[in-house]
Amino acid sequence: MDDSELLAGRFEEHRGRLRAVAYRMLGSLSEADDAVQETWLKLGRTDPGEIRNLGGWLTTVAGRVCLDMLRSRAARREDPLDPSGTFVPDPVVSSLDRIDPEQEVLLADSVGLALLVVLEALEPAERLAFVLHDMFAVPFDDIAPVVGRSSAATRQLASRARRRVKSAATEPERDVTRQREVLDAFLAASRGGDFEALVAVLDPDVVLRADAGPKAVGPAVSRLVRGAETVARQALAFARFAATPRLVLVNGEVGVVALVDGRPQSVMGVTVVGGRIAAMYILADPDRIARLDFPGAGE
């Protein structure tokens, strides 16, 4: 085995961690894979003999790549709305019955859709400092050169991000069985056209975020909807769309894949708090759906 093969093997040992870092930074699985690939290319242009700690080097380089991608995304964003209100992250979909080791690595610290939405609202440098330090224990001295600030200033970035994350945090239901009971009640009320039952299973201040893509078909859904009654009306509109729901895990919490002719058409993740649905995240953009991995696909 030559040196290039040895280096490739060592890189593969870190791929799962790098993808996890990039996913938390970008909220996009395809962009995360792009960031990991760019990190590999940068490694190929570097003398391995100059790298003392390969894992740490790769993590900070991946962070720098993601930071550049976030800044580029912000520069070309045409939508003036608050991204924290309209952003729907790529969901990680897994089976309720089988554990996928690769997905478990990606979600090792149970990163939920709610957290990714909050992270999306942070400034890129804040997000990098928080993700690398608080989630992956990278020292501030290593993060500081990436964001172009002193170690003390980088610490402040992470602190500011931490406060924003905590202020937006709720204590979700962690019991999967209880999550499933709430979602089953929601689906039954939707199918039955029971408006009052739907309102009862939704938190009064529930927030629904949806991304149906630029060329949406089927029932129209606003990108951001607040309040139990308004969300219930949206749910009833969706229920009339001929789709078969399949319960799955979405970022470690019970969610739904809607199937039409056996093909995934949308994914819905939810956050359950106090026995009610407090947040809903619907991804129905065909292009983004096509890039996702679904359990049982093709079976």
Tab-separated table of C-alpha atoms in Angstrom:
chain	number	residue	atom	x	y	z
A	1	MET	CA	0.000	0.000	0.000
A	2	ASP	CA	1.480	3.348	-1.047
A	3	ASP	CA	1.369	6.630	0.865
A	4	SER	CA	-1.696	7.930	-1.017
A	5	GLU	CA	-3.684	4.818	-0.109
A	6	LEU	CA	-2.618	5.112	3.513
A	7	LEU	CA	-3.709	8.742	3.581
A	8	ALA	CA	-7.041	7.875	1.970
A	9	GLY	CA	-7.588	5.177	4.579
A	10	ARG	CA	-6.856	7.596	7.414
A	11	PHE	CA	-9.218	10.154	5.880
A	12	GLU	CA	-12.012	7.581	5.737
A	13	GLU	CA	-11.605	7.037	9.476
A	14	HIS	CA	-12.651	10.664	9.979
A	15	ARG	CA	-15.318	10.932	7.265
A	16	GLY	CA	-18.252	10.301	9.598
A	17	ARG	CA	-17.175	13.021	12.003
A	18	LEU	CA	-16.489	15.480	9.178
A	19	ARG	CA	-19.926	14.864	7.667
A	20	ALA	CA	-21.501	15.371	11.084
A	21	VAL	CA	-19.677	18.704	11.487
A	22	ALA	CA	-20.685	19.832	7.997
A	23	TYR	CA	-24.332	18.799	8.464
A	24	ARG	CA	-24.613	20.874	11.627
A	25	MET	CA	-22.953	23.793	9.908
A	26	LEU	CA	-24.994	23.686	6.704
A	27	GLY	CA	-28.258	21.898	7.468
A	28	SER	CA	-27.936	20.229	4.063
A	29	LEU	CA	-26.834	16.654	3.489
A	30	SER	CA	-25.729	17.228	-0.106
A	31	GLU	CA	-23.773	20.356	0.814
A	32	ALA	CA	-22.252	18.483	3.746
A	33	ASP	CA	-20.984	15.821	1.346
A	34	ASP	CA	-19.594	18.574	-0.902
A	35	ALA	CA	-17.781	20.100	2.086
A	36	VAL	CA	-16.269	16.731	3.023
A	37	GLN	CA	-15.101	16.219	-0.559
A	38	GLU	CA	-13.518	19.681	-0.626
A	39	THR	CA	-11.752	18.870	2.651
A	40	TRP	CA	-10.306	15.739	1.038
A	41	LEU	CA	-9.091	17.769	-1.926
A	42	LYS	CA	-7.412	20.254	0.402
A	43	LEU	CA	-5.711	17.377	2.193
A	44	GLY	CA	-4.391	16.168	-1.156
A	45	ARG	CA	-2.780	19.571	-1.720
A	46	THR	CA	-1.058	19.544	1.674
A	47	ASP	CA	2.105	17.825	2.827
A	48	PRO	CA	0.900	15.208	5.362
A	49	GLY	CA	4.220	15.476	7.147
A	50	GLU	CA	3.281	18.994	8.255
A	51	ILE	CA	0.080	17.786	9.961
A	52	ARG	CA	0.599	16.771	13.579
A	53	ASN	CA	-3.026	15.966	14.430
A	54	LEU	CA	-4.902	14.788	11.339
A	55	GLY	CA	-8.313	14.643	13.015
A	56	GLY	CA	-8.044	18.153	14.371
A	57	TRP	CA	-6.663	19.479	11.086
A	58	LEU	CA	-9.466	17.916	9.062
A	59	THR	CA	-12.143	19.208	11.436
A	60	THR	CA	-10.920	22.805	11.285
A	61	VAL	CA	-10.451	22.651	7.509
A	62	ALA	CA	-13.987	21.290	7.111
A	63	GLY	CA	-15.175	24.113	9.347
A	64	ARG	CA	-13.425	26.680	7.162
A	65	VAL	CA	-14.970	25.167	4.006
A	66	CYS	CA	-18.433	25.308	5.600
A	67	LEU	CA	-17.867	28.885	6.744
A	68	ASP	CA	-17.060	29.912	3.171
A	69	MET	CA	-20.183	28.089	1.932
A	70	LEU	CA	-22.383	29.820	4.520
A	71	ARG	CA	-21.004	33.225	3.596
A	72	SER	CA	-21.538	32.517	-0.085
A	73	ARG	CA	-25.087	31.383	0.646
A	74	ALA	CA	-25.814	34.577	2.585
A	75	ALA	CA	-24.348	36.744	-0.181
A	76	ARG	CA	-26.582	35.253	-2.889
A	77	ARG	CA	-29.748	34.947	-0.809
A	78	GLU	CA	-32.523	36.878	-2.506
A	79	ASP	CA	-35.226	36.091	0.042
A	80	PRO	CA	-35.407	38.993	2.523
A	81	LEU	CA	-37.369	36.963	5.064
A	82	ASP	CA	-35.758	35.789	8.270
A	83	PRO	CA	-34.140	32.440	7.424
A	84	SER	CA	-34.935	31.116	10.900
A	85	GLY	CA	-38.606	31.398	9.989
A	86	THR	CA	-38.521	29.787	6.556
A	87	PHE	CA	-35.583	27.368	6.625
A	88	VAL	CA	-36.357	23.624	6.559
A	89	PRO	CA	-33.171	21.570	7.038
A	90	ASP	CA	-32.523	18.345	5.160
A	91	PRO	CA	-34.007	15.632	7.374
A	92	VAL	CA	-32.127	12.470	8.242
A	93	VAL	CA	-34.744	9.742	7.795
A	94	SER	CA	-34.349	6.323	9.391
A	95	SER	CA	-36.531	3.358	10.214
A	96	LEU	CA	-38.469	3.047	13.458
A	97	ASP	CA	-37.471	-0.603	13.565
A	98	ARG	CA	-33.869	-0.739	12.374
A	99	ILE	CA	-30.829	1.233	13.416
A	100	ASP	CA	-28.563	2.505	10.639
A	101	PRO	CA	-25.017	2.822	12.039
A	102	GLU	CA	-24.086	5.534	9.519
A	103	GLN	CA	-27.115	7.619	10.471
A	104	GLU	CA	-26.358	7.088	14.150
A	105	VAL	CA	-22.915	8.622	13.610
A	106	LEU	CA	-24.441	11.581	11.811
A	107	LEU	CA	-26.877	12.152	14.694
A	108	ALA	CA	-24.550	11.107	17.500
A	109	ASP	CA	-25.602	13.972	19.770
A	110	SER	CA	-29.265	13.861	18.685
A	111	VAL	CA	-29.260	17.002	16.580
A	112	GLY	CA	-32.903	17.770	15.937
A	113	LEU	CA	-34.497	19.856	13.226
A	114	ALA	CA	-35.387	22.488	15.820
A	115	LEU	CA	-31.711	22.994	16.682
A	116	LEU	CA	-30.716	23.221	13.008
A	117	VAL	CA	-33.344	25.927	12.468
A	118	VAL	CA	-31.890	27.928	15.364
A	119	LEU	CA	-28.349	27.437	14.052
A	120	GLU	CA	-29.421	28.729	10.638
A	121	ALA	CA	-30.358	32.058	12.244
A	122	LEU	CA	-26.833	32.562	13.620
A	123	GLU	CA	-24.159	34.551	11.864
A	124	PRO	CA	-21.745	32.182	10.044
A	125	ALA	CA	-18.836	32.852	12.422
A	126	GLU	CA	-21.083	32.363	15.460
A	127	ARG	CA	-22.341	29.106	14.049
A	128	LEU	CA	-18.836	27.849	13.397
A	129	ALA	CA	-17.583	28.740	16.877
A	130	PHE	CA	-20.601	27.095	18.533
A	131	VAL	CA	-20.616	23.940	16.415
A	132	LEU	CA	-16.880	23.276	16.568
A	133	HIS	CA	-16.452	24.099	20.250
A	134	ASP	CA	-19.726	23.136	21.910
A	135	MET	CA	-20.530	20.101	19.764
A	136	PHE	CA	-17.097	18.797	18.810
A	137	ALA	CA	-14.843	20.128	21.589
A	138	VAL	CA	-12.440	21.954	19.265
A	139	PRO	CA	-10.320	24.429	21.293
A	140	PHE	CA	-10.934	28.136	20.726
A	141	ASP	CA	-7.263	28.569	19.863
A	142	ASP	CA	-7.812	26.285	16.853
A	143	ILE	CA	-11.059	27.955	15.790
A	144	ALA	CA	-9.746	31.543	16.071
A	145	PRO	CA	-7.582	31.473	12.894
A	146	VAL	CA	-10.539	30.113	10.906
A	147	VAL	CA	-12.809	33.041	11.814
A	148	GLY	CA	-9.947	35.548	11.769
A	149	ARG	CA	-10.335	36.650	15.391
A	150	SER	CA	-8.514	36.305	18.664
A	151	SER	CA	-9.191	33.336	20.887
A	152	ALA	CA	-11.025	35.589	23.360
A	153	ALA	CA	-13.209	37.055	20.608
A	154	THR	CA	-13.943	33.568	19.309
A	155	ARG	CA	-14.995	32.525	22.796
A	156	GLN	CA	-17.432	35.445	22.790
A	157	LEU	CA	-18.848	34.318	19.449
A	158	ALA	CA	-19.590	30.898	20.870
A	159	SER	CA	-21.026	32.389	24.057
A	160	ARG	CA	-23.358	34.639	22.100
A	161	ALA	CA	-24.479	31.710	19.956
A	162	ARG	CA	-25.003	29.553	23.052
A	163	ARG	CA	-27.290	32.166	24.597
A	164	ARG	CA	-29.379	32.345	21.429
A	165	VAL	CA	-29.646	28.569	21.236
A	166	LYS	CA	-30.702	28.322	24.886
A	167	SER	CA	-33.220	31.148	24.601
A	168	ALA	CA	-34.912	29.403	21.679
A	169	ALA	CA	-34.781	25.936	23.193
A	170	THR	CA	-37.769	24.014	24.487
A	171	GLU	CA	-37.721	20.716	26.356
A	172	PRO	CA	-39.078	18.235	23.811
A	173	GLU	CA	-40.617	14.870	24.553
A	174	ARG	CA	-37.810	12.310	24.375
A	175	ASP	CA	-39.895	9.143	24.680
A	176	VAL	CA	-40.392	7.740	21.177
A	177	THR	CA	-43.531	5.849	22.216
A	178	ARG	CA	-45.135	9.049	23.477
A	179	GLN	CA	-44.057	10.910	20.332
A	180	ARG	CA	-45.717	8.209	18.255
A	181	GLU	CA	-48.959	8.444	20.233
A	182	VAL	CA	-49.152	12.190	19.577
A	183	LEU	CA	-48.360	11.814	15.879
A	184	ASP	CA	-50.869	8.959	15.517
A	185	ALA	CA	-53.533	11.229	17.022
A	186	PHE	CA	-52.569	13.994	14.596
A	187	LEU	CA	-52.767	11.695	11.568
A	188	ALA	CA	-56.086	10.190	12.672
A	189	ALA	CA	-57.611	13.639	13.111
A	190	SER	CA	-56.244	14.745	9.731
A	191	ARG	CA	-57.625	11.716	7.891
A	192	GLY	CA	-60.942	12.017	9.696
A	193	GLY	CA	-61.288	15.708	8.931
A	194	ASP	CA	-61.728	16.384	12.666
A	195	PHE	CA	-60.732	20.025	13.046
A	196	GLU	CA	-61.305	20.167	16.817
A	197	ALA	CA	-59.232	17.041	17.413
A	198	LEU	CA	-56.446	18.512	15.325
A	199	VAL	CA	-56.435	21.733	17.313
A	200	ALA	CA	-56.368	19.711	20.530
A	201	VAL	CA	-53.179	17.860	19.547
A	202	LEU	CA	-51.401	21.071	18.486
A	203	ASP	CA	-49.751	23.531	20.860
A	204	PRO	CA	-51.636	26.864	20.733
A	205	ASP	CA	-48.421	28.539	19.512
A	206	VAL	CA	-47.373	25.789	17.100
A	207	VAL	CA	-45.153	26.884	14.208
A	208	LEU	CA	-45.159	25.127	10.838
A	209	ARG	CA	-42.290	25.639	8.394
A	210	ALA	CA	-42.598	24.247	4.882
A	211	ASP	CA	-40.483	24.087	1.748
A	212	ALA	CA	-42.361	22.823	-1.297
A	213	GLY	CA	-39.758	24.065	-3.746
A	214	PRO	CA	-40.004	26.734	-6.423
A	215	LYS	CA	-42.500	24.772	-8.546
A	216	ALA	CA	-44.889	23.408	-5.949
A	217	VAL	CA	-47.809	21.220	-7.000
A	218	GLY	CA	-50.717	19.894	-4.993
A	219	PRO	CA	-52.218	21.794	-2.049
A	220	ALA	CA	-50.593	25.161	-1.456
A	221	VAL	CA	-48.828	25.612	1.857
A	222	SER	CA	-47.493	28.830	3.269
A	223	ARG	CA	-43.818	28.732	4.104
A	224	LEU	CA	-44.434	29.850	7.678
A	225	VAL	CA	-47.657	29.309	9.621
A	226	ARG	CA	-48.291	30.047	13.287
A	227	GLY	CA	-51.118	29.074	15.615
A	228	ALA	CA	-53.078	25.848	16.158
A	229	GLU	CA	-56.173	26.764	14.154
A	230	THR	CA	-54.243	28.009	11.127
A	231	VAL	CA	-51.947	24.964	11.142
A	232	ALA	CA	-54.965	22.655	11.540
A	233	ARG	CA	-56.516	24.116	8.396
A	234	GLN	CA	-53.264	23.511	6.514
A	235	ALA	CA	-53.207	19.918	7.786
A	236	LEU	CA	-56.745	19.296	6.547
A	237	ALA	CA	-55.743	20.646	3.120
A	238	PHE	CA	-52.839	18.183	3.027
A	239	ALA	CA	-55.069	15.294	4.135
A	240	ARG	CA	-57.073	15.643	0.926
A	241	PHE	CA	-53.887	15.025	-1.086
A	242	ALA	CA	-53.786	11.300	-1.959
A	243	ALA	CA	-50.721	10.260	0.020
A	244	THR	CA	-50.015	7.285	2.265
A	245	PRO	CA	-48.256	8.204	5.535
A	246	ARG	CA	-45.419	6.064	6.862
A	247	LEU	CA	-44.062	6.658	10.336
A	248	VAL	CA	-40.266	6.958	10.459
A	249	LEU	CA	-37.599	8.586	12.566
A	250	VAL	CA	-36.696	12.089	11.421
A	251	ASN	CA	-33.489	13.254	13.078
A	252	GLY	CA	-34.129	10.829	15.895
A	253	GLU	CA	-37.750	11.858	16.506
A	254	VAL	CA	-40.931	10.276	15.152
A	255	GLY	CA	-42.025	11.826	11.859
A	256	VAL	CA	-43.857	10.981	8.648
A	257	VAL	CA	-42.932	10.223	5.065
A	258	ALA	CA	-45.852	10.766	2.669
A	259	LEU	CA	-45.845	8.241	-0.172
A	260	VAL	CA	-47.628	8.523	-3.522
A	261	ASP	CA	-47.501	5.354	-5.630
A	262	GLY	CA	-44.822	4.116	-3.254
A	263	ARG	CA	-42.544	7.093	-3.836
A	264	PRO	CA	-41.679	9.659	-1.143
A	265	GLN	CA	-43.351	12.993	-1.824
A	266	SER	CA	-42.707	14.796	1.441
A	267	VAL	CA	-41.161	14.395	4.867
A	268	MET	CA	-42.577	15.895	8.044
A	269	GLY	CA	-40.632	16.192	11.269
A	270	VAL	CA	-42.251	17.383	14.478
A	271	THR	CA	-41.251	18.560	17.920
A	272	VAL	CA	-43.524	17.291	20.687
A	273	VAL	CA	-43.675	19.305	23.906
A	274	GLY	CA	-46.027	18.580	26.783
A	275	GLY	CA	-48.037	16.040	24.818
A	276	ARG	CA	-48.706	18.391	21.894
A	277	ILE	CA	-46.987	19.219	18.618
A	278	ALA	CA	-45.113	22.483	19.122
A	279	ALA	CA	-43.297	22.643	15.777
A	280	MET	CA	-43.660	21.035	12.352
A	281	TYR	CA	-41.140	20.921	9.515
A	282	ILE	CA	-42.360	19.837	6.078
A	283	LEU	CA	-40.007	19.253	3.175
A	284	ALA	CA	-41.824	18.697	-0.126
A	285	ASP	CA	-39.328	20.136	-2.605
A	286	PRO	CA	-39.030	17.353	-5.229
A	287	ASP	CA	-35.385	18.132	-5.973
A	288	ARG	CA	-34.385	17.965	-2.316
A	289	ILE	CA	-36.552	14.893	-1.659
A	290	ALA	CA	-34.853	13.095	-4.543
A	291	ARG	CA	-31.446	13.538	-2.894
A	292	LEU	CA	-32.483	11.973	0.425
A	293	ASP	CA	-32.050	8.375	1.532
A	294	PHE	CA	-35.228	6.664	2.716
A	295	PRO	CA	-35.444	3.404	4.689
A	296	GLY	CA	-36.940	0.613	2.652
A	297	ALA	CA	-36.627	2.516	-0.622
A	298	GLY	CA	-36.753	0.175	-3.544
A	299	GLU	CA	-37.990	-2.766	-1.448
